[in-house]
Amino acid sequence: MNIKKMMVILIVVLVVLVALVLMKQAKKAERPSIIEQAKFEKLIPESLKVDNIVRVELYTGAKTDEKVILKKDGDKWRVSSHFNSPAKKETVEEYLEKVVKLQGEMRAEVPTDDALADYNLKDDQAFHLDIFTSAEGEPALKLLVGKSPNYQLTFVRKAGERKIYDGGVNFRQEAGIYGDDTSKAPGPDRWLDKDILKVEKDKITRLAYEMPDKKLIFERKEKEIPQEQTSENTNEGAKEGEQPPKKKEYEWVLAQGGTGEKHKETGLQNLLGRFANLTASSIVDPAKKADWGLESPAFKLTISREGESDVVLEAGRPNPAQNGYIRVASNSEDIVYEISKYTFEQIFPKGQDLFDLPTLNLDKDKIQQITIEQPEGKVVVQKDGNDWKVVEPVIDLNVQMTTLNTLASALASWKAADYADNDVDVGEFNKTITFKAGEETHTFKLAGAARSIDGVYAMLDDKPMRLVMNRIDANKMLLKPRDVYELKVLDFATDKVTSLEIKEGDVAQTLKKGEGSDWVLVDKDGKETKLVNANVEDLLNTLSGLQAEDIRPELNWKSFTPTYTMRINITDTEPLDFSIGQGPGDKIVTTVPRRKAIVQIDQDRWEQIKNAINKAREPKPEETKTEQPSAQQPQEGTASPTGTETEASSTSQPAEQPSSDNTTQSVEVPIGTSN
């Protein structure tokens, strides 16, 4: 009996459990999806698939003529708006996948087009995405993308509608446009396939370089293995009666060019690794090869590969200090890539990357004398205790100590950056730097600009090897006479100036700060004329900080007749006297205050000074007066808006009392003042 009761209870419990499960499943089936709960709508036609999209146009409403156009070309994509360059297929199709899956949550429906502005969704504000499924005809989808207040929220709408949705995906940002400037047009870089070359390092068997000033060939050769080592290797793991495969080892050799020394193996291995994933920064117009240095390429590299055809790269760099341009000449498609200066010099390496080039490692404190001779002039400097003095040219100016210390440091730690083959014409060696460091004397001879890197061809200590000094070192070391002196002519606090005495020919005048800090002009007879303060201050600002463009050590301070002689009187310090005007050779020269040095001023600054002097001496405009009608009687012929004569407004200036003959006297009122 107990067993039967137990069985009944178990059956009842089981039925209840089954009923509960069924009820739970029914409720779950009735529960709306998250999309249904949020009232998401599919914004894209069901028929629109990635596979049937053939063209995409991306643009901003503010610049409808600046479009990025992506077109399908077989199973590839191209940026047809950018020289029909190849596009990154994965990038384009990932973007389109997000488009065709787009669902939006309804946020608002506005009554007018103007109301769309709050969401940046007016036609002339929004980012436009036009999708085509056929080469001709209208777009299958026109989507507008507006404001994106945060990374989870982006407002979108379909063209021709005012329903606004949260689409979630910021298609504007996904197209490579960042920031809040709605007028910013999309660019091609987001879509371009910038992969130039992918060659596995272990597959390369030969590198043959032709560069503007050198040729280099590296070859991979099978390495000879000692007999003992070969025997050990062949016995290991060999089955009895079988001849094991012979193990091959390789080494790289320099087959042509170089410096006469063995190459750096680490440098060569780094170079070989650069071709595994060579990418560009952009793609440029292949029709403008002359602009890219590719009409007659100065750089060429042939990469031989095991079991495959050679890859030929042609490159140009019109300016060695800037980016380079490269094309894969062995490819059927003509694409010109732009690569950074750094990348260019990784695949067309400097000599220092592959060879040990000459260097200096000296104690800069032991350098006592430096002589620089070049067409621009000669400079000789000597150590004077811890400082430097200029022996030639001698001119009464302050010496640029920092510049000369930098010069000594550059000489002491100099390293060659590159080299050129000895049969290359590098120009005339017409610049020489000679210096003494303790018991050692070294000489640099420099020629023309290097053609492979940004530098200058050089020889060290008359050794025949053609080296290259990088441009930074050359600029530190090839100092011109003007570089070793401070060229600031005037330096004073303009607010401390009390007067400025100017002599122009036989005419002497003084600009003096009078009462209330107002400026006046005093002529030779003592007559004062009020000036415009701002004009005088402009003149003082023009003079303060006046910088020369060159020194003229060959000129005596009395060797020219100045246009102006000036004395600047300053509170709590001595006056500054200087002269300025046309010197020999129609150059503008000036004396340096408190010194007898002559320096040269550029023509534009001279014109600025003359104009400022003339402007500063112009008299302040006199205050003019005009008559105004009496408050009691309108002027004759003045009528009210209705055509009748009216009295003056109660807000006009008060008039004088009428005289005994009953005539009204007008009041003079100033119409303007000058500062």
XYZ file of C-alpha atoms in Angstrom, residues 7 17 83 129 151 202 255 267 282 289 309 337 405 467 525 554 591 618:
18
model
C 4.256 5.639 -7.040
C 7.295 19.207 -13.600
C 43.750 56.647 -60.546
C 26.520 56.461 -48.810
C 30.465 55.335 -29.869
C 64.331 32.346 -47.178
C 79.561 39.548 -55.514
C 72.660 44.495 -41.723
C 49.890 56.076 -50.390
C 56.414 59.640 -63.536
C 60.643 34.809 -61.525
C 53.518 53.882 -54.546
C 80.732 74.192 -29.329
C 82.341 59.099 -48.411
C 63.311 125.165 -34.115
C 85.522 94.415 -45.304
C 76.218 99.982 -37.887
C 52.965 111.995 -39.589
